[in-house]
Short mmCIF file of C-alpha atoms in Angstrom, two decimals:
data_model
loop_
_atom_site.label_atom_id
_atom_site.label_comp_id
_atom_site.label_asym_id
_atom_site.label_seq_id
_atom_site.Cartn_x
_atom_site.Cartn_y
_atom_site.Cartn_z
CA MET A 1 -16.52 21.50 54.27
CA LYS A 2 -13.12 19.76 53.82
CA ARG A 3 -15.11 16.33 53.56
CA LEU A 4 -17.23 17.78 50.92
CA LEU A 5 -14.29 18.91 48.58
CA LEU A 6 -12.60 15.72 48.76
CA LEU A 7 -16.23 14.19 47.60
CA VAL A 8 -16.51 16.31 44.82
CA CYS A 9 -12.62 15.81 43.65
CA PHE A 10 -13.04 12.18 43.83
CA VAL A 11 -16.20 12.55 41.67
CA PHE A 12 -14.49 14.85 38.94
CA ILE A 13 -11.36 12.29 38.88
CA PHE A 14 -13.35 9.12 38.42
CA PHE A 15 -15.67 11.29 35.44
CA VAL A 16 -12.35 12.18 33.56
CA GLN A 17 -11.05 8.50 34.11
CA ALA A 18 -14.38 7.02 32.92
CA GLU A 19 -14.41 9.11 29.86
CA ALA A 20 -12.63 7.15 27.37
CA SER A 21 -11.59 9.11 24.06
CA ILE A 22 -13.16 6.93 21.10
CA VAL A 23 -12.22 7.68 17.36
CA TYR A 24 -14.43 6.53 14.31
CA PHE A 25 -12.40 5.34 11.31
CA SER A 26 -13.31 3.55 8.15
CA LEU A 27 -12.12 0.48 6.34
CA GLY A 28 -13.06 0.05 2.60
CA ALA A 29 -12.64 -3.79 2.59
CA ASN A 30 -12.43 -6.44 5.21
CA PRO A 31 -8.94 -7.33 6.03
CA LYS A 32 -7.73 -10.62 5.40
CA ARG A 33 -4.62 -11.31 7.55
CA PHE A 34 -2.39 -8.96 10.13
CA ILE A 35 1.02 -10.55 9.88
CA PRO A 36 3.43 -7.95 8.50
CA PHE A 37 4.70 -9.55 5.71
CA LEU A 38 1.52 -11.36 4.73
CA ALA A 39 -0.67 -8.29 5.24
CA VAL A 40 -0.32 -7.14 1.46
CA ASP A 41 -3.63 -5.50 1.05
CA SER A 42 -4.03 -1.88 1.87
CA SER A 43 -6.85 -2.76 5.02
CA SER A 44 -4.91 -5.39 6.34
CA GLY A 45 -1.62 -3.21 5.97
CA GLU A 46 -3.35 -0.26 7.73
CA ILE A 47 -4.59 -2.26 10.66
CA SER A 48 -1.04 -4.09 10.91
CA SER A 49 0.79 -0.57 11.16
CA TYR A 50 -0.96 -0.06 14.49
CA ILE A 51 0.08 -3.24 16.14
CA PHE A 52 3.61 -3.93 14.86
CA ASN A 53 6.81 -2.27 14.81
CA GLY A 54 9.86 -2.81 12.50
CA LEU A 55 13.75 -2.07 13.49
CA LEU A 56 13.68 1.07 11.87
CA LYS A 57 10.72 3.83 10.58
CA LEU A 58 11.04 6.63 8.67
CA ASP A 59 11.23 9.81 10.54
CA LYS A 60 8.81 12.79 9.48
CA ASN A 61 11.33 13.98 7.02
CA MET A 62 11.53 10.74 5.25
CA LYS A 63 14.79 9.80 7.01
CA ILE A 64 15.43 6.27 8.48
CA VAL A 65 15.64 6.28 12.25
CA GLY A 66 15.05 3.64 14.57
CA ASP A 67 12.30 2.48 15.78
CA LEU A 68 12.53 -1.00 17.90
CA ALA A 69 16.31 -0.63 17.45
CA LYS A 70 17.39 2.33 19.08
CA SER A 71 20.13 2.83 16.55
CA TYR A 72 21.97 1.46 14.18
CA GLU A 73 25.86 1.58 11.99
CA PHE A 74 27.61 0.02 9.42
CA GLU A 75 30.74 -1.93 9.51
CA ASP A 76 33.00 -3.75 6.89
CA GLY A 77 32.32 -1.41 4.10
CA GLY A 78 28.67 -0.93 4.48
CA LYS A 79 28.36 -5.20 4.16
CA LYS A 80 27.38 -5.46 7.95
CA ILE A 81 24.49 -3.50 9.75
CA ILE A 82 24.67 -3.77 13.76
CA PHE A 83 21.65 -3.12 15.32
CA HIS A 84 21.29 -1.77 18.91
CA LEU A 85 17.86 -2.67 20.40
CA ARG A 86 15.75 -1.04 22.70
CA LYS A 87 15.62 -2.54 26.22
CA ASN A 88 12.15 -1.13 27.06
CA VAL A 89 10.06 -3.30 24.58
CA TYR A 90 7.18 -5.71 25.60
CA TRP A 91 4.89 -7.52 23.52
CA GLN A 92 1.28 -6.70 24.05
CA ASP A 93 0.89 -10.03 26.12
CA ARG A 94 3.51 -8.51 28.31
CA VAL A 95 6.25 -10.87 27.24
CA LYS A 96 9.32 -9.00 26.58
CA PHE A 97 10.93 -8.18 22.87
CA SER A 98 14.35 -9.65 22.28
CA VAL A 99 16.84 -10.60 19.47
CA LYS A 100 15.17 -13.92 19.15
CA ASP A 101 12.31 -12.42 17.78
CA VAL A 102 14.26 -10.42 15.39
CA ILE A 103 16.12 -13.64 14.02
CA PHE A 104 13.22 -16.03 14.24
CA THR A 105 11.04 -13.14 11.99
CA TYR A 106 13.69 -13.13 9.16
CA LYS A 107 13.54 -16.93 9.25
CA LEU A 108 9.86 -16.86 8.74
CA ILE A 109 10.08 -14.44 5.94
CA THR A 110 12.58 -16.60 4.19
CA ASP A 111 11.10 -19.79 4.73
CA PRO A 112 9.93 -20.99 1.53
CA LYS A 113 6.81 -22.23 2.97
CA THR A 114 5.99 -18.59 3.82
CA PRO A 115 3.84 -17.07 0.79
CA THR A 116 4.95 -13.53 1.39
CA PRO A 117 6.11 -11.13 -1.89
CA TYR A 118 8.93 -9.52 0.11
CA ALA A 119 11.38 -12.62 0.96
CA GLY A 120 13.35 -11.06 -1.85
CA LYS A 121 14.81 -8.24 0.31
CA TYR A 122 16.37 -10.88 2.68
CA LYS A 123 17.68 -13.86 0.53
CA LEU A 124 20.82 -12.08 0.04
CA ILE A 125 21.70 -12.04 3.78
CA LYS A 126 24.78 -14.14 4.51
CA LYS A 127 24.18 -14.37 8.19
CA ILE A 128 22.18 -13.06 10.84
CA TYR A 129 23.34 -13.57 14.52
CA ALA A 130 22.74 -11.93 18.19
CA PRO A 131 26.46 -11.17 19.95
CA ASP A 132 24.43 -10.30 23.28
CA ASN A 133 20.57 -9.84 24.34
CA TYR A 134 20.35 -6.49 22.84
CA THR A 135 22.61 -6.68 19.53
CA VAL A 136 21.30 -8.19 16.25
CA VAL A 137 24.38 -8.33 13.55
CA VAL A 138 23.15 -8.83 9.67
CA GLU A 139 26.08 -9.46 7.17
CA TYR A 140 25.39 -9.27 3.59
CA PRO A 141 28.08 -10.52 0.65
CA TYR A 142 28.62 -6.58 -0.38
CA PRO A 143 26.76 -3.45 0.56
CA PHE A 144 22.89 -4.01 -0.41
CA LYS A 145 21.09 -0.33 -0.81
CA PRO A 146 17.37 -1.70 0.17
CA ALA A 147 18.70 -3.11 3.26
CA LEU A 148 17.62 -0.47 5.82
CA TYR A 149 14.02 -0.10 4.39
CA SER A 150 13.91 -3.93 4.76
CA TRP A 151 14.28 -3.52 8.29
CA MET A 152 11.26 -1.49 8.43
CA MET A 153 9.03 -4.75 8.21
CA GLY A 154 7.03 -5.45 11.45
CA ILE A 155 8.59 -8.00 13.80
CA VAL A 156 6.59 -10.94 15.25
CA PRO A 157 7.13 -12.84 18.46
CA GLU A 158 8.80 -15.94 18.46
CA HIS A 159 7.05 -17.18 21.48
CA LEU A 160 3.52 -16.89 20.25
CA LEU A 161 4.40 -18.41 16.39
CA LYS A 162 7.56 -20.61 16.90
CA ASN A 163 4.83 -23.75 17.40
CA SER A 164 3.07 -22.41 14.23
CA LYS A 165 2.14 -25.28 11.76
CA SER A 166 1.07 -22.96 8.87
CA ILE A 167 1.92 -19.26 9.23
CA ALA A 168 -0.75 -18.55 6.47
CA THR A 169 -3.29 -19.57 8.58
CA ASP A 170 -2.30 -19.75 11.74
CA GLU A 171 -5.10 -17.89 14.08
CA PHE A 172 -2.37 -15.30 15.06
CA ASN A 173 -3.31 -13.36 12.05
CA ARG A 174 -6.75 -12.93 13.41
CA LYS A 175 -5.66 -12.19 16.95
CA PRO A 176 -2.15 -10.39 16.59
CA ILE A 177 -0.28 -9.59 19.01
CA GLY A 178 2.59 -6.82 18.61
CA THR A 179 4.74 -4.44 20.32
CA GLY A 180 2.75 -1.53 18.38
CA PRO A 181 0.51 1.27 20.12
CA TYR A 182 -2.60 -0.60 19.59
CA LYS A 183 -3.66 -3.85 20.22
CA LEU A 184 -6.44 -5.49 18.61
CA ILE A 185 -9.10 -6.57 20.78
CA GLU A 186 -12.38 -7.21 18.64
CA TRP A 187 -12.80 -8.08 14.68
CA LYS A 188 -16.12 -8.68 13.93
CA ASN A 189 -15.88 -9.77 10.43
CA ALA A 190 -17.05 -7.50 7.63
CA GLN A 191 -18.61 -5.30 10.22
CA TYR A 192 -15.70 -3.38 12.72
CA LEU A 193 -12.26 -3.73 14.47
CA LYS A 194 -11.98 -2.28 17.62
CA LEU A 195 -8.27 -1.26 18.95
CA GLU A 196 -7.26 -0.67 22.39
CA ALA A 197 -4.47 1.91 23.08
CA PHE A 198 -1.18 -0.28 24.91
CA ASP A 199 -0.18 0.96 28.09
CA GLY A 200 3.18 -0.49 27.41
CA TYR A 201 3.99 1.08 24.38
CA PHE A 202 7.80 1.65 24.62
CA ILE A 203 7.33 5.47 23.62
CA HIS A 204 4.16 6.12 25.53
CA LYS A 205 0.43 5.46 25.50
CA PRO A 206 -1.39 7.23 22.83
CA ASN A 207 -3.91 9.75 23.93
CA ILE A 208 -6.72 8.62 22.09
CA ASP A 209 -7.72 5.00 24.09
CA THR A 210 -9.92 3.23 21.03
CA VAL A 211 -9.83 3.56 17.57
CA ILE A 212 -12.85 1.87 16.06
CA TYR A 213 -12.64 0.90 12.21
CA LYS A 214 -15.95 0.48 10.39
CA ILE A 215 -15.90 -1.66 7.47
CA ILE A 216 -17.76 0.12 4.64
CA PRO A 217 -17.11 -1.28 1.05
CA ASP A 218 -19.19 1.74 -0.71
CA SER A 219 -17.45 5.04 -0.86
CA THR A 220 -21.01 6.76 -1.05
CA THR A 221 -22.24 4.58 2.26
CA ALA A 222 -18.92 5.49 4.01
CA LEU A 223 -19.52 9.59 2.97
CA LEU A 224 -23.23 9.31 4.33
CA VAL A 225 -21.93 7.81 7.38
CA LEU A 226 -19.46 10.62 7.80
CA LYS A 227 -21.89 13.43 6.94
CA ASN A 228 -23.97 11.76 9.83
CA GLY A 229 -21.34 12.39 12.75
CA LYS A 230 -20.56 8.63 12.73
CA LEU A 231 -17.01 8.89 11.65
CA ASP A 232 -14.31 11.03 12.48
CA MET A 233 -11.91 10.73 9.41
CA LEU A 234 -12.65 9.60 5.85
CA SER A 235 -10.58 9.66 2.57
CA LEU A 236 -12.95 11.62 0.38
CA THR A 237 -12.93 11.11 -3.62
CA PRO A 238 -12.73 14.76 -5.32
CA LEU A 239 -16.55 14.27 -6.61
CA GLN A 240 -17.50 13.93 -2.93
CA TYR A 241 -15.46 16.96 -1.89
CA LYS A 242 -16.28 19.12 -4.53
CA TYR A 243 -19.85 18.64 -4.67
CA GLU A 244 -21.27 16.50 -2.11
CA PHE A 245 -19.30 17.61 1.26
CA LYS A 246 -19.86 21.38 1.28
CA GLY A 247 -21.69 24.08 4.20
CA LYS A 248 -21.95 22.57 7.70
CA TYR A 249 -20.07 19.26 6.82
CA ARG A 250 -17.02 21.59 6.44
CA ASN A 251 -17.29 23.37 9.64
CA ARG A 252 -17.32 20.03 11.29
CA TYR A 253 -14.14 18.68 9.85
CA ARG A 254 -11.12 19.96 8.59
CA ILE A 255 -9.72 18.90 5.29
CA TYR A 256 -6.14 17.89 4.67
CA PHE A 257 -4.68 17.60 1.15
CA GLU A 258 -1.93 14.80 0.56
CA PRO A 259 0.30 14.33 -2.51
CA SER A 260 -0.07 11.06 -3.98
CA SER A 261 2.55 8.40 -2.93
CA GLY A 262 0.89 6.05 -5.34
CA TYR A 263 -0.61 5.46 -8.79
CA THR A 264 -3.79 4.18 -10.17
CA PHE A 265 -3.09 1.58 -13.40
CA LEU A 266 -4.58 -0.71 -15.83
CA GLY A 267 -2.88 -3.65 -15.94
CA PHE A 268 -2.68 -6.31 -18.58
CA ASN A 269 -2.34 -10.44 -17.99
CA LEU A 270 0.87 -10.70 -20.27
CA LYS A 271 0.86 -14.48 -20.27
CA LEU A 272 -2.66 -14.17 -22.75
CA LYS A 273 -1.72 -14.18 -26.41
CA MET A 274 -3.72 -11.14 -26.82
CA PHE A 275 -1.81 -9.20 -24.93
CA SER A 276 1.87 -10.64 -25.44
CA ASP A 277 2.75 -8.05 -28.26
CA VAL A 278 3.97 -4.82 -26.90
CA ARG A 279 2.20 -2.96 -30.02
CA VAL A 280 -1.47 -4.33 -28.95
CA ARG A 281 -0.80 -2.41 -25.46
CA LYS A 282 0.65 0.67 -26.89
CA ALA A 283 -2.30 0.87 -28.81
CA ILE A 284 -4.76 0.56 -26.21
CA CYS A 285 -2.72 2.94 -24.69
CA MET A 286 -3.26 5.46 -27.47
CA ALA A 287 -6.68 5.04 -27.40
CA ILE A 288 -7.54 5.74 -24.10
CA ASP A 289 -7.73 9.68 -23.37
CA ARG A 290 -6.06 9.76 -20.12
CA GLN A 291 -6.09 13.81 -19.33
CA GLN A 292 -10.05 13.34 -19.99
CA ILE A 293 -10.14 10.57 -17.34
CA LYS A 294 -8.32 12.80 -15.23
CA LYS A 295 -10.23 15.91 -15.22
CA THR A 296 -13.57 13.80 -15.67
CA ILE A 297 -12.71 11.54 -12.44
CA LEU A 298 -10.52 13.83 -10.17
CA PHE A 299 -11.73 17.38 -11.02
CA GLY A 300 -8.16 18.20 -10.79
CA PHE A 301 -7.03 16.73 -7.85
CA GLY A 302 -4.19 14.71 -9.29
CA LYS A 303 -2.31 14.25 -12.48
CA VAL A 304 -1.88 11.86 -15.24
CA ALA A 305 0.47 9.22 -14.47
CA ASP A 306 3.41 8.29 -16.76
CA SER A 307 6.13 6.82 -14.33
CA ILE A 308 6.39 3.68 -11.92
CA TYR A 309 7.98 6.42 -9.45
CA PRO A 310 5.43 8.23 -7.40
CA VAL A 311 5.14 12.40 -7.82
CA ASN A 312 6.96 12.77 -4.24
CA SER A 313 9.81 10.30 -5.23
CA PRO A 314 13.26 11.93 -6.43
CA PHE A 315 13.31 9.39 -9.50
CA PHE A 316 10.04 10.53 -10.70
CA SER A 317 9.73 11.14 -14.10
CA ASP A 318 6.95 13.43 -16.02
CA LYS A 319 7.64 12.12 -19.78
CA THR A 320 4.43 11.43 -21.35
CA VAL A 321 4.80 7.89 -22.36
CA CYS A 322 1.66 7.96 -25.04
CA ARG A 323 -0.64 10.71 -26.08
CA TYR A 324 -4.70 9.89 -27.15
CA ASN A 325 -4.69 9.15 -30.73
CA PRO A 326 -7.13 6.41 -31.64
CA GLU A 327 -6.28 7.06 -35.40
CA GLY A 328 -2.96 6.06 -34.62
CA ALA A 329 -4.16 3.15 -32.58
CA THR A 330 -6.28 1.86 -35.24
CA LYS A 331 -3.61 1.87 -37.95
CA LEU A 332 -1.44 0.30 -35.31
CA LEU A 333 -3.90 -2.37 -34.72
CA GLU A 334 -4.54 -2.83 -38.69
CA SER A 335 -0.81 -3.23 -39.21
CA LEU A 336 -0.96 -6.35 -36.60
CA GLY A 337 -3.73 -7.89 -38.81
CA TYR A 338 -6.84 -7.13 -36.91
CA ARG A 339 -9.71 -5.71 -39.20
CA MET A 340 -13.23 -4.14 -38.54
CA ALA A 341 -16.21 -6.27 -39.08
CA LYS A 342 -19.87 -5.15 -39.86
CA ASP A 343 -20.46 -5.58 -35.88
CA GLY A 344 -18.31 -2.82 -35.59
CA PHE A 345 -15.64 -4.82 -33.57
CA LEU A 346 -12.11 -6.04 -34.62
CA TYR A 347 -11.17 -9.37 -35.39
CA LYS A 348 -8.11 -11.47 -36.44
CA ASN A 349 -7.83 -14.73 -37.77
CA GLY A 350 -11.77 -14.93 -36.93
CA HIS A 351 -11.23 -14.04 -33.17
CA LYS A 352 -13.11 -10.57 -31.91
CA PHE A 353 -10.77 -8.48 -29.82
CA GLU A 354 -12.47 -8.90 -26.38
CA PHE A 355 -11.65 -8.94 -22.94
CA THR A 356 -12.95 -8.20 -19.43
CA LEU A 357 -11.34 -5.95 -17.39
CA TYR A 358 -11.94 -6.29 -13.45
CA THR A 359 -11.91 -4.15 -10.56
CA ASN A 360 -12.83 -4.01 -6.70
CA GLN A 361 -16.25 -2.53 -5.57
CA GLY A 362 -16.45 0.52 -3.29
CA ASN A 363 -14.05 2.58 -5.47
CA THR A 364 -15.97 4.96 -7.62
CA GLN A 365 -12.76 6.34 -9.29
CA ARG A 366 -11.55 2.95 -10.60
CA LYS A 367 -15.40 2.15 -11.36
CA TYR A 368 -15.75 5.26 -13.44
CA ALA A 369 -12.06 4.91 -15.18
CA ALA A 370 -13.36 1.45 -16.29
CA ILE A 371 -16.35 2.79 -17.89
CA MET A 372 -14.46 5.62 -19.72
CA ILE A 373 -12.20 3.16 -20.90
CA GLN A 374 -14.76 0.69 -22.14
CA GLN A 375 -16.44 3.80 -24.63
CA TYR A 376 -12.60 4.87 -25.43
CA LEU A 377 -12.08 1.40 -26.71
CA ARG A 378 -15.33 0.80 -28.16
CA LYS A 379 -14.75 3.44 -30.35
CA ILE A 380 -11.71 1.17 -31.98
CA GLY A 381 -13.39 -1.84 -32.09
CA ILE A 382 -12.60 -3.53 -29.21
CA ASP A 383 -15.11 -5.35 -26.91
CA MET A 384 -14.17 -4.86 -23.27
CA LYS A 385 -16.54 -5.97 -20.52
CA ILE A 386 -16.40 -4.65 -16.86
CA ARG A 387 -16.96 -6.68 -13.67
CA ILE A 388 -16.75 -5.36 -10.37
CA MET A 389 -15.64 -7.45 -7.45
CA GLU A 390 -15.84 -8.01 -3.53
CA TRP A 391 -12.54 -6.82 -2.38
CA GLN A 392 -11.04 -10.14 -1.21
CA ALA A 393 -12.38 -12.18 -3.91
CA PHE A 394 -10.93 -9.61 -6.33
CA LEU A 395 -7.52 -10.09 -4.64
CA ASN A 396 -7.70 -13.83 -4.94
CA MET A 397 -8.50 -14.02 -8.36
CA VAL A 398 -5.34 -11.48 -9.18
CA ASN A 399 -2.91 -13.91 -7.07
CA GLU A 400 -4.17 -16.67 -8.85
CA ARG A 401 -3.37 -14.94 -12.31
CA HIS A 402 -7.11 -15.57 -13.43
CA PHE A 403 -7.68 -12.48 -14.98
CA ASP A 404 -7.35 -10.65 -18.71
CA ALA A 405 -7.12 -7.01 -17.62
CA ILE A 406 -7.39 -5.44 -14.00
CA ILE A 407 -7.51 -1.68 -12.59
CA LEU A 408 -5.59 -1.52 -9.49
CA GLY A 409 -3.31 0.92 -7.47
CA TRP A 410 -0.32 0.96 -5.70
CA GLN A 411 0.78 3.23 -2.43
CA LEU A 412 4.62 3.32 -2.54
CA GLY A 413 7.18 4.05 0.03
CA ALA A 414 10.07 5.94 -0.04
CA ASP A 415 12.27 2.69 -1.10
CA PRO A 416 13.10 3.14 -4.97
CA ASP A 417 13.73 -0.49 -5.45
CA GLN A 418 11.65 -1.99 -7.99
CA TYR A 419 12.46 -5.91 -7.43
CA SER A 420 9.33 -6.94 -5.95
CA LEU A 421 7.23 -5.22 -8.57
CA TRP A 422 9.37 -5.60 -11.66
CA ASP A 423 11.67 -8.42 -11.57
CA SER A 424 11.15 -11.73 -13.42
CA LYS A 425 11.68 -13.48 -9.98
CA SER A 426 9.18 -11.74 -8.34
CA ASP A 427 6.33 -13.44 -10.95
CA PHE A 428 5.03 -16.24 -8.74
CA LYS A 429 1.79 -16.78 -6.92
CA GLY A 430 0.91 -14.36 -4.30
CA GLY A 431 3.78 -12.14 -5.87
CA PHE A 432 3.29 -8.38 -6.88
CA ASN A 433 4.43 -9.03 -10.39
CA PHE A 434 1.48 -10.49 -11.11
CA VAL A 435 1.35 -9.07 -14.56
CA GLY A 436 3.79 -11.91 -15.67
CA PHE A 437 6.46 -8.77 -16.72
CA HIS A 438 9.53 -10.67 -17.77
CA ASP A 439 12.81 -8.48 -19.31
CA LYS A 440 16.12 -9.53 -18.54
CA ARG A 441 17.52 -6.01 -19.34
CA VAL A 442 15.30 -4.64 -16.38
CA ASP A 443 16.41 -7.46 -13.93
CA LYS A 444 20.16 -6.96 -14.43
CA LEU A 445 19.43 -3.00 -14.05
CA ILE A 446 17.23 -3.48 -10.89
CA GLU A 447 20.16 -6.02 -9.47
CA LYS A 448 22.74 -3.17 -10.39
CA ALA A 449 20.73 -0.57 -8.69
CA ARG A 450 20.38 -2.35 -5.61
CA VAL A 451 24.25 -2.22 -5.30
CA THR A 452 24.87 1.20 -6.61
CA PHE A 453 25.08 3.93 -3.69
CA ASP A 454 26.51 6.84 -5.98
CA LYS A 455 23.48 9.04 -6.18
CA ALA A 456 23.99 10.21 -10.05
CA LYS A 457 24.70 6.89 -10.87
CA SER A 458 21.64 5.69 -9.17
CA ARG A 459 19.44 8.27 -10.91
CA LYS A 460 20.44 6.99 -14.33
CA LEU A 461 20.06 3.47 -12.98
CA TYR A 462 16.52 4.19 -12.10
CA SER A 463 15.37 5.97 -14.70
CA LYS A 464 16.65 3.60 -17.37
CA ILE A 465 14.39 1.00 -15.44
CA ASN A 466 11.54 3.33 -15.77
CA ASP A 467 11.89 4.06 -19.08
CA LEU A 468 12.23 0.39 -19.93
CA ILE A 469 9.05 -0.81 -18.20
CA VAL A 470 6.73 2.05 -19.16
CA HIS A 471 7.31 1.70 -22.97
CA GLN A 472 6.65 -1.97 -22.84
CA TYR A 473 3.08 -1.02 -21.41
CA PRO A 474 2.99 -3.79 -18.90
CA TYR A 475 0.32 -1.36 -17.62
CA ILE A 476 -1.52 1.63 -18.64
CA PHE A 477 -0.49 4.30 -16.14
CA LEU A 478 -3.76 6.00 -15.72
CA TYR A 479 -3.48 8.88 -12.71
CA TYR A 480 -1.97 9.90 -9.63
CA PRO A 481 -4.75 10.68 -7.03
CA THR A 482 -4.44 13.34 -4.38
CA SER A 483 -5.42 12.14 -0.94
CA ILE A 484 -8.43 14.31 0.46
CA VAL A 485 -8.44 13.61 4.14
CA ALA A 486 -11.52 15.28 6.12
CA ILE A 487 -11.04 15.00 10.00
CA ASN A 488 -13.05 16.10 12.72
CA ARG A 489 -12.29 19.37 14.35
CA LYS A 490 -13.04 17.96 17.73
CA ILE A 491 -9.42 16.14 17.06
CA LYS A 492 -6.25 17.87 18.15
CA GLY A 493 -2.42 17.46 17.61
CA ILE A 494 -2.45 16.39 14.29
CA LYS A 495 0.77 17.52 12.22
CA PRO A 496 0.66 16.56 8.76
CA THR A 497 4.53 15.49 7.42
CA ASN A 498 5.95 14.39 4.44
CA ALA A 499 5.76 10.59 5.86
CA GLY A 500 1.94 11.16 5.85
CA ILE A 501 -1.34 12.91 8.03
CA MET A 502 -1.08 9.49 10.52
CA TYR A 503 2.45 9.98 11.08
CA ASN A 504 2.39 11.31 14.82
CA PHE A 505 -0.99 9.81 15.39
CA ILE A 506 -0.16 8.31 19.10
CA ASP A 507 -0.05 12.34 19.90
CA TRP A 508 -3.61 13.09 18.60
CA ARG A 509 -6.27 14.10 21.31
CA TYR A 510 -9.95 13.85 21.22
#
């Protein structure tokens, strides 16, 4: 009897161990590269976040806390930051994490040969050194407000990259090794990525053993895969949630609503003569009924955007930048010399007012917004064509500045610093100021805000930065979409926080 009981127990234990937990998610585009400071598109950034850690991170209440650093402190009136590193951290190849990796990462980011838009947050550093094996000291010439946020950037391993001839093309971008909770073990280009829980993760091994991301560029196809039970989580469009995801499907999935941390915009290439006059850009804004776009596309799940800051930012402004006024738009363009011809289009000096608006495939909200904008502009005599592009081809075109206008979106973090998006020095190939916005007043205000710690003074500076930018219309701010996420009810342990629904993912259970 005892021998039989032992056999039964053995079989049961073996069965439990063999039943690995697997969840299936989706990506809307094929990633490009996973080195954190090169992973600038949303797909690459999402996967990279599983693999790498920064020295610091945001907790569930959006407060800065330690990550690879167990703690930190300021000295010398805020000009010096001392990071105390954890001692139990290993890279996913079992090599121990060290201070050398931190200093190496800093040198890579600030290397002129590294094509990253984030270098501006580190170039102010006067000195970085390690007094011992578990301490990193960073010195600035003066207190620098974005400093702590900058050290949330993922740290990369010196021992695997120190001999790299080109960080942008290194094989490490496809086969990354980090300190994070998951390791990338397989990537079938344009098909799927497979992540496996790292049992050496310094917090604890994630409860879910395997995460498989299916690459599904089309949102309609992604919804069909979800309905067939082949996905465990998916971000739904408002249209999908309201009309296409009802009944039995909602019985299988919980729906989570998250306030937007970003916005969707129409951006102009300001280097082009047709968009060089702010009055032209304002007229285009006046010609677009953004409230109707919001109602038609978002079905109430979101709001019209009028600010460079997301709605959950303390610096968010809800002042209306421009109101729908097609008659006013027409008069403004006429005052600039545009005249309506017999064909129903505007001309100036014999040149037709026409341009092409680009956006990425798979995002139905952007596609429908483009169609509505096309119709609004046609009414006042502007001939706008639409081109939908594959994601990576679209990003390459944007980075090369080979566009007239685009519809794109930003997901913004807690750092209110606007240097990367709006400072003149961020207008370079691969930089985030790809519309080519230049304003010396904005540059000076950004510089001042970066060294201002008084909350009331900071608020005034950020407000001035916002007002100067939005009233020059480098973007037509369109809308803040509410995030609608469907998650399989079999997944337990989800605790939505201000830091996002995925904040405690390592504690989820399936």
